PDB file of C-alpha atoms in Angstrom:
ATOM      1  CA  MET A 140     104.167 106.159 113.605  1.00 91.00           C
ATOM      2  CA  GLN A 141     103.420 102.438 112.785  1.00 93.00           C
ATOM      3  CA  ILE A 142     105.307 101.644 109.369  1.00 96.00           C
ATOM      4  CA  HIS A 143     104.399  98.221 108.344  1.00 95.00           C
ATOM      5  CA  GLY A 144     105.929  98.082 105.075  1.00 94.00           C
ATOM      6  CA  PHE A 145     108.360  99.960 103.353  1.00 96.00           C
ATOM      7  CA  ASN A 146     109.309  99.534  99.221  1.00 96.00           C
ATOM      8  CA  LYS A 147     112.721 101.584  98.692  1.00 95.00           C
ATOM      9  CA  THR A 148     112.021 102.030  94.905  1.00 95.00           C
ATOM     10  CA  THR A 149     108.923 102.052  92.730  1.00 93.00           C
ATOM     11  CA  LEU A 150     108.038 103.555  89.597  1.00 92.00           C
ATOM     12  CA  LEU A 151     104.298 102.920  89.708  1.00 90.00           C
ATOM     13  CA  ASP A 152     102.817 104.813  92.905  1.00 94.00           C
ATOM     14  CA  TYR A 153     104.139 108.297  92.524  1.00 96.00           C
ATOM     15  CA  PRO A 154     103.203 109.448  89.252  1.00 92.00           C
ATOM     16  CA  GLY A 155     105.869 110.802  87.032  1.00 93.00           C
ATOM     17  CA  HIS A 156     108.578 110.220  89.953  1.00 96.00           C
ATOM     18  CA  LEU A 157     111.254 107.568  91.257  1.00 97.00           C
ATOM     19  CA  ALA A 158     109.584 107.131  94.727  1.00 97.00           C
ATOM     20  CA  SER A 159     109.735 105.273  97.710  1.00 98.00           C
ATOM     21  CA  THR A 160     106.528 103.748  99.274  1.00 98.00           C
ATOM     22  CA  ILE A 161     105.687 103.842 103.317  1.00 98.00           C
ATOM     23  CA  PHE A 162     102.817 101.417 104.248  1.00 96.00           C
ATOM     24  CA  LEU A 163     100.964 102.655 107.556  1.00 96.00           C
ATOM     25  CA  GLY A 164      98.646 100.534 109.583  1.00 95.00           C
ATOM     26  CA  GLY A 165      95.108 101.107 110.480  1.00 95.00           C
ATOM     27  CA  CYS A 166      92.136 102.179 108.899  1.00 96.00           C
ATOM     28  CA  ASN A 167      88.637 104.050 109.723  1.00 96.00           C
ATOM     29  CA  PHE A 168      86.995 101.795 106.794  1.00 97.00           C
ATOM     30  CA  ARG A 169      86.456  98.350 106.141  1.00 97.00           C
ATOM     31  CA  CYS A 170      86.246  97.819 102.461  1.00 97.00           C
ATOM     32  CA  PRO A 171      85.363  94.306 101.901  1.00 97.00           C
ATOM     33  CA  PHE A 172      87.714  94.263  98.809  1.00 96.00           C
ATOM     34  CA  CYS A 173      90.550  95.892 100.492  1.00 95.00           C
ATOM     35  CA  HIS A 174      93.836  94.464  99.388  1.00 91.00           C
ATOM     36  CA  ASN A 175      95.667  95.092 102.739  1.00 91.00           C
ATOM     37  CA  ALA A 176      93.504  93.241 104.974  1.00 91.00           C
ATOM     38  CA  SER A 177      96.201  92.440 107.096  1.00 91.00           C
ATOM     39  CA  LEU A 178      97.050  96.456 107.713  1.00 91.00           C
ATOM     40  CA  VAL A 179      93.286  97.138 108.510  1.00 93.00           C
ATOM     41  CA  LEU A 180      92.462  94.446 110.706  1.00 92.00           C
ATOM     42  CA  ALA A 181      95.461  93.527 112.330  1.00 91.00           C
ATOM     43  CA  PRO A 182      98.522  96.328 112.342  1.00 91.00           C
ATOM     44  CA  ALA A 183      99.344  95.509 115.573  1.00 89.00           C
ATOM     45  CA  ASP A 184     100.255  91.793 114.584  1.00 91.00           C
ATOM     46  CA  GLN A 185     101.966  92.929 111.647  1.00 90.00           C
ATOM     47  CA  PRO A 186     105.944  93.541 112.081  1.00 93.00           C
ATOM     48  CA  THR A 187     106.911  97.035 112.445  1.00 96.00           C
ATOM     49  CA  ILE A 188     109.444  98.938 110.980  1.00 97.00           C
ATOM     50  CA  PRO A 189     111.804 101.452 112.980  1.00 97.00           C
ATOM     51  CA  GLU A 190     111.190 105.164 111.697  1.00 96.00           C
ATOM     52  CA  GLU A 191     114.809 105.711 112.046  1.00 97.00           C
ATOM     53  CA  GLU A 192     115.510 102.844 109.681  1.00 97.00           C
ATOM     54  CA  VAL A 193     113.217 104.455 106.839  1.00 97.00           C
ATOM     55  CA  PHE A 194     114.716 107.868 107.437  1.00 98.00           C
ATOM     56  CA  ASN A 195     118.301 106.191 107.274  1.00 97.00           C
ATOM     57  CA  ILE A 196     117.624 104.681 103.908  1.00 97.00           C
ATOM     58  CA  LEU A 197     115.676 107.858 102.586  1.00 97.00           C
ATOM     59  CA  THR A 198     118.683 109.942 103.685  1.00 97.00           C
ATOM     60  CA  LYS A 199     121.483 107.664 101.917  1.00 96.00           C
ATOM     61  CA  ARG A 200     118.751 107.404  98.522  1.00 94.00           C
ATOM     62  CA  LYS A 201     117.803 111.270  98.531  1.00 87.00           C
ATOM     63  CA  GLY A 202     120.246 112.299  95.460  1.00 90.00           C
ATOM     64  CA  ILE A 203     118.626 108.798  93.740  1.00 94.00           C
ATOM     65  CA  LEU A 204     114.599 109.155  94.621  1.00 97.00           C
ATOM     66  CA  GLU A 205     112.212 111.990  93.963  1.00 97.00           C
ATOM     67  CA  GLY A 206     109.470 111.470  96.140  1.00 98.00           C
ATOM     68  CA  VAL A 207     107.581 109.573  99.188  1.00 98.00           C
ATOM     69  CA  CYS A 208     104.194 107.763  98.785  1.00 98.00           C
ATOM     70  CA  ILE A 209     102.438 107.347 102.091  1.00 98.00           C
ATOM     71  CA  THR A 210      99.759 104.959 102.110  1.00 97.00           C
ATOM     72  CA  GLY A 211      98.136 102.572 104.177  1.00 93.00           C
ATOM     73  CA  GLY A 212      95.670 101.300 105.668  1.00 92.00           C
ATOM     74  CA  GLU A 213      94.798 105.214 106.076  1.00 97.00           C
ATOM     75  CA  PRO A 214      97.693 107.576 107.001  1.00 98.00           C
ATOM     76  CA  THR A 215      95.111 110.393 108.009  1.00 98.00           C
ATOM     77  CA  ILE A 216      94.352 108.489 111.328  1.00 97.00           C
ATOM     78  CA  TYR A 217      97.850 109.066 112.574  1.00 97.00           C
ATOM     79  CA  PRO A 218      98.072 112.592 114.818  1.00 96.00           C
ATOM     80  CA  GLY A 219     101.582 112.728 114.256  1.00 97.00           C
ATOM     81  CA  LEU A 220     101.519 112.604 110.294  1.00 98.00           C
ATOM     82  CA  ALA A 221     102.336 116.234 109.567  1.00 98.00           C
ATOM     83  CA  LYS A 222     105.572 115.743 111.893  1.00 98.00           C
ATOM     84  CA  PHE A 223     106.410 112.677 109.898  1.00 98.00           C
ATOM     85  CA  ILE A 224     106.061 114.465 106.440  1.00 98.00           C
ATOM     86  CA  LYS A 225     107.862 117.389 107.235  1.00 98.00           C
ATOM     87  CA  ARG A 226     111.062 115.253 108.224  1.00 97.00           C
ATOM     88  CA  ILE A 227     110.532 113.728 104.520  1.00 98.00           C
ATOM     89  CA  LYS A 228     110.166 117.141 103.181  1.00 97.00           C
ATOM     90  CA  GLU A 229     113.155 118.585 104.922  1.00 97.00           C
ATOM     91  CA  LEU A 230     115.299 115.751 102.833  1.00 97.00           C
ATOM     92  CA  GLY A 231     114.221 117.981  99.725  1.00 97.00           C
ATOM     93  CA  LEU A 232     111.764 114.904  98.452  1.00 97.00           C
ATOM     94  CA  LEU A 233     108.164 114.937  97.328  1.00 98.00           C
ATOM     95  CA  VAL A 234     105.565 113.516  99.271  1.00 98.00           C
ATOM     96  CA  LYS A 235     102.313 111.999  97.904  1.00 98.00           C
ATOM     97  CA  LEU A 236      99.763 110.800 100.566  1.00 98.00           C
ATOM     98  CA  ASP A 237      97.230 108.228  99.716  1.00 98.00           C
ATOM     99  CA  THR A 238      93.571 108.732 101.708  1.00 98.00           C
ATOM    100  CA  ASN A 239      89.975 107.643 101.574  1.00 98.00           C
ATOM    101  CA  GLY A 240      89.207 111.370 102.372  1.00 98.00           C
ATOM    102  CA  ASN A 241      87.218 110.799 105.638  1.00 98.00           C
ATOM    103  CA  ASN A 242      89.319 113.521 107.263  1.00 98.00           C
ATOM    104  CA  PRO A 243      89.008 116.723 105.378  1.00 98.00           C
ATOM    105  CA  GLU A 244      90.421 118.822 108.137  1.00 98.00           C
ATOM    106  CA  VAL A 245      94.171 116.752 107.837  1.00 98.00           C
ATOM    107  CA  ILE A 246      93.960 117.263 103.941  1.00 98.00           C
ATOM    108  CA  HIS A 247      93.044 120.866 103.911  1.00 98.00           C
ATOM    109  CA  ASP A 248      95.951 121.433 106.624  1.00 98.00           C
ATOM    110  CA  LEU A 249      98.437 119.433 104.882  1.00 98.00           C
ATOM    111  CA  ILE A 250      97.468 121.277 101.956  1.00 98.00           C
ATOM    112  CA  THR A 251      97.990 124.932 103.166  1.00 98.00           C
ATOM    113  CA  SER A 252     100.894 124.736 104.785  1.00 98.00           C
ATOM    114  CA  HIS A 253     102.682 123.205 101.454  1.00 97.00           C
ATOM    115  CA  SER A 254     103.630 119.889 103.345  1.00 98.00           C
ATOM    116  CA  ILE A 255     102.436 117.415 100.196  1.00 98.00           C
ATOM    117  CA  ASP A 256     102.515 117.550  96.528  1.00 98.00           C
ATOM    118  CA  TYR A 257     100.216 115.034  95.460  1.00 98.00           C
ATOM    119  CA  VAL A 258      96.799 113.651  96.806  1.00 98.00           C
ATOM    120  CA  ALA A 259      95.248 110.227  95.792  1.00 98.00           C
ATOM    121  CA  MET A 260      92.034 110.144  96.945  1.00 98.00           C
ATOM    122  CA  ASP A 261      89.666 106.725  96.666  1.00 98.00           C
ATOM    123  CA  ILE A 262      86.146 106.808  96.058  1.00 98.00           C
ATOM    124  CA  LYS A 263      84.656 104.098  97.146  1.00 98.00           C
ATOM    125  CA  ASN A 264      81.510 104.257  95.350  1.00 98.00           C
ATOM    126  CA  SER A 265      78.406 106.295  94.451  1.00 98.00           C
ATOM    127  CA  LYS A 266      76.937 108.031  97.407  1.00 98.00           C
ATOM    128  CA  GLU A 267      73.982 106.286  98.122  1.00 97.00           C
ATOM    129  CA  LYS A 268      76.470 102.962  98.166  1.00 98.00           C
ATOM    130  CA  TYR A 269      79.196 103.985  99.760  1.00 98.00           C
ATOM    131  CA  ALA A 270      78.423 102.093 103.220  1.00 98.00           C
ATOM    132  CA  LEU A 271      78.510  98.986 101.133  1.00 97.00           C
ATOM    133  CA  SER A 272      82.082  99.610  99.868  1.00 98.00           C
ATOM    134  CA  THR A 273      83.107 100.917 103.059  1.00 98.00           C
ATOM    135  CA  GLY A 274      82.228  97.782 104.843  1.00 97.00           C
ATOM    136  CA  LEU A 275      80.300  99.661 107.671  1.00 96.00           C
ATOM    137  CA  ASN A 276      76.375  99.705 108.649  1.00 94.00           C
ATOM    138  CA  SER A 277      76.139 103.513 107.678  1.00 95.00           C
ATOM    139  CA  PHE A 278      77.861 106.471 106.453  1.00 97.00           C
ATOM    140  CA  ASP A 279      77.353 110.081 105.503  1.00 97.00           C
ATOM    141  CA  VAL A 280      79.433 111.106 102.780  1.00 98.00           C
ATOM    142  CA  THR A 281      79.841 114.489 103.969  1.00 98.00           C
ATOM    143  CA  ARG A 282      83.103 114.632 105.509  1.00 98.00           C
ATOM    144  CA  VAL A 283      84.278 112.489 101.676  1.00 98.00           C
ATOM    145  CA  SER A 284      82.417 115.628 100.178  1.00 98.00           C
ATOM    146  CA  GLU A 285      84.474 118.041 101.866  1.00 98.00           C
ATOM    147  CA  SER A 286      87.655 116.467 100.906  1.00 98.00           C
ATOM    148  CA  ILE A 287      86.565 116.118  97.136  1.00 98.00           C
ATOM    149  CA  SER A 288      85.528 119.750  97.465  1.00 98.00           C
ATOM    150  CA  ILE A 289      88.998 120.849  99.156  1.00 98.00           C
ATOM    151  CA  LEU A 290      90.983 118.936  96.215  1.00 98.00           C
ATOM    152  CA  LEU A 291      88.485 120.380  93.351  1.00 98.00           C
ATOM    153  CA  SER A 292      89.252 123.762  94.262  1.00 97.00           C
ATOM    154  CA  SER A 293      93.066 123.244  95.388  1.00 97.00           C
ATOM    155  CA  THR A 294      96.229 124.151  93.158  1.00 96.00           C
ATOM    156  CA  ILE A 295      97.784 120.268  94.266  1.00 97.00           C
ATOM    157  CA  ASP A 296      98.427 117.911  91.820  1.00 97.00           C
ATOM    158  CA  TYR A 297      95.674 115.051  92.942  1.00 98.00           C
ATOM    159  CA  GLU A 298      93.499 112.137  91.363  1.00 98.00           C
ATOM    160  CA  PHE A 299      90.373 110.363  92.083  1.00 98.00           C
ATOM    161  CA  ARG A 300      90.441 106.855  91.904  1.00 98.00           C
ATOM    162  CA  THR A 301      87.772 103.804  92.290  1.00 98.00           C
ATOM    163  CA  THR A 302      88.797 100.395  92.488  1.00 98.00           C
ATOM    164  CA  VAL A 303      86.065  98.831  90.382  1.00 98.00           C
ATOM    165  CA  VAL A 304      84.510  95.725  91.660  1.00 98.00           C
ATOM    166  CA  LYS A 305      81.711  93.725  89.451  1.00 97.00           C
ATOM    167  CA  GLU A 306      79.725  93.173  92.545  1.00 98.00           C
ATOM    168  CA  HIS A 307      80.033  96.523  93.801  1.00 98.00           C
ATOM    169  CA  HIS A 308      79.967  98.919  90.710  1.00 98.00           C
ATOM    170  CA  THR A 309      77.438  99.337  88.104  1.00 98.00           C
ATOM    171  CA  LYS A 310      77.960 101.706  85.350  1.00 98.00           C
ATOM    172  CA  GLU A 311      75.138 104.193  86.646  1.00 98.00           C
ATOM    173  CA  ASP A 312      77.398 103.909  89.877  1.00 98.00           C
ATOM    174  CA  LEU A 313      80.404 105.227  88.050  1.00 98.00           C
ATOM    175  CA  LEU A 314      78.358 107.888  86.232  1.00 98.00           C
ATOM    176  CA  SER A 315      77.265 109.331  89.568  1.00 98.00           C
ATOM    177  CA  ILE A 316      80.621 109.295  90.710  1.00 98.00           C
ATOM    178  CA  GLY A 317      81.516 111.251  87.642  1.00 98.00           C
ATOM    179  CA  LYS A 318      79.097 113.940  88.306  1.00 98.00           C
ATOM    180  CA  TRP A 319      80.142 114.105  91.480  1.00 98.00           C
ATOM    181  CA  ILE A 320      83.736 114.747  91.095  1.00 98.00           C
ATOM    182  CA  GLN A 321      82.901 116.562  87.428  1.00 98.00           C
ATOM    183  CA  GLY A 322      85.912 118.697  86.481  1.00 97.00           C
ATOM    184  CA  ALA A 323      88.495 116.900  88.468  1.00 98.00           C
ATOM    185  CA  LYS A 324      92.230 116.684  87.018  1.00 97.00           C
ATOM    186  CA  GLY A 325      92.105 113.065  86.711  1.00 97.00           C
ATOM    187  CA  TYR A 326      90.058 109.867  87.295  1.00 98.00           C
ATOM    188  CA  TYR A 327      91.371 106.378  87.392  1.00 98.00           C
ATOM    189  CA  LEU A 328      89.210 102.978  87.309  1.00 98.00           C
ATOM    190  CA  GLN A 329      91.322 100.433  88.600  1.00 97.00           C
ATOM    191  CA  ALA A 330      90.447  96.989  88.377  1.00 97.00           C
ATOM    192  CA  TYR A 331      89.909  94.810  91.039  1.00 96.00           C
ATOM    193  CA  LYS A 332      92.568  92.168  91.763  1.00 93.00           C
ATOM    194  CA  ASP A 333      92.919  89.376  94.464  1.00 92.00           C
ATOM    195  CA  SER A 334      96.089  90.144  96.187  1.00 90.00           C
ATOM    196  CA  GLY A 335      95.847  87.345  98.505  1.00 91.00           C
ATOM    197  CA  ASP A 336      95.009  89.673 101.601  1.00 91.00           C
ATOM    198  CA  ILE A 337      91.453  90.455 101.369  1.00 95.00           C
ATOM    199  CA  ILE A 338      89.238  91.636 103.635  1.00 94.00           C
ATOM    200  CA  CYS A 339      86.528  89.549 102.013  1.00 95.00           C
ATOM    201  CA  PRO A 340      87.590  87.299  99.047  1.00 93.00           C
ATOM    202  CA  GLY A 341      85.642  86.340  96.199  1.00 95.00           C
ATOM    203  CA  PHE A 342      84.911  89.369  94.377  1.00 97.00           C
ATOM    204  CA  HIS A 343      85.569  89.796  90.227  1.00 96.00           C
ATOM    205  CA  SER A 344      86.868  92.355  88.171  1.00 96.00           C
ATOM    206  CA  TYR A 345      85.106  93.702  85.298  1.00 97.00           C
ATOM    207  CA  THR A 346      86.871  93.262  81.781  1.00 96.00           C
ATOM    208  CA  LYS A 347      89.293  95.181  79.814  1.00 96.00           C
ATOM    209  CA  ALA A 348      86.554  96.387  77.262  1.00 97.00           C
ATOM    210  CA  GLU A 349      83.877  96.565  79.988  1.00 98.00           C
ATOM    211  CA  LEU A 350      86.341  99.321  82.055  1.00 98.00           C
ATOM    212  CA  ASN A 351      86.755 101.062  78.323  1.00 97.00           C
ATOM    213  CA  GLU A 352      83.569 101.391  78.372  1.00 98.00           C
ATOM    214  CA  PHE A 353      83.123 102.960  81.460  1.00 98.00           C
ATOM    215  CA  ARG A 354      85.854 105.066  80.930  1.00 98.00           C
ATOM    216  CA  ASP A 355      84.077 106.542  77.603  1.00 98.00           C
ATOM    217  CA  ALA A 356      80.827 107.080  79.448  1.00 98.00           C
ATOM    218  CA  LEU A 357      82.624 109.203  82.064  1.00 98.00           C
ATOM    219  CA  LEU A 358      84.634 111.755  79.581  1.00 98.00           C
ATOM    220  CA  PRO A 359      81.850 114.183  79.545  1.00 97.00           C
ATOM    221  CA  TYR A 360      82.111 114.907  83.186  1.00 98.00           C
ATOM    222  CA  ILE A 361      86.026 114.600  83.497  1.00 98.00           C
ATOM    223  CA  HIS A 362      88.049 114.853  80.750  1.00 94.00           C
ATOM    224  CA  ASN A 363      91.501 112.772  81.801  1.00 97.00           C
ATOM    225  CA  VAL A 364      89.919 109.002  82.816  1.00 98.00           C
ATOM    226  CA  GLY A 365      92.396 106.275  82.768  1.00 97.00           C
ATOM    227  CA  ILE A 366      92.014 102.670  83.520  1.00 97.00           C
ATOM    228  CA  ARG A 367      94.946 100.473  85.669  1.00 95.00           C
ATOM    229  CA  GLY A 368      95.708  97.085  86.443  1.00 91.00           C
ATOM    230  CA  ILE A 369      94.594  95.736  83.177  1.00 87.00           C
ATOM    231  CA  ASP A 370      97.478  94.672  80.735  1.00 72.00           C
TER     232      ASP A 370
END
């Protein structure tokens, strides 16, 4: 596994749990507002952390930590992901997977094998504007829709989330997403922030009041809608 970042302790990345976060490089999307551009565009140029170093730290901290969040980039592009997760589970730790949902077979296999405990899946935009927000010339949402269906019908803990960018998302787009994931356990609107490592800088966030308006409009479709990234 190409580990390019390791946060030893976080209270933010795994809801309700003290966790570590592992950042993997590479992605099959090129979202213009991606805040980990270096991991997506040039992972080979980024410093790596040996797996054994990570597992040594996890082993030492397993009486303190409750879980591990695996993020990226896009973790599901790695053929060795299941084996990697198995090693984490053998330490008695919960595993949360962050994913763009474009590899539904991987998500299905990890869920059915009880390898993961929580999934956070990004919904990039409405179906009609998915290509725009993935940074690709064209995009067939079939595989993303399949991952949505897997999560909606699963008993695993999960959430859907959208980074809301003024130049990419309208209220109508978010309502379209709400209908797409109707009945979901949880959906989070994430305020866009420029991390300084953006694929295409220059985007803007909506205000807190505007995000609250979007949240209220989504409640008929999803009972649990939250906002993140706004103080």
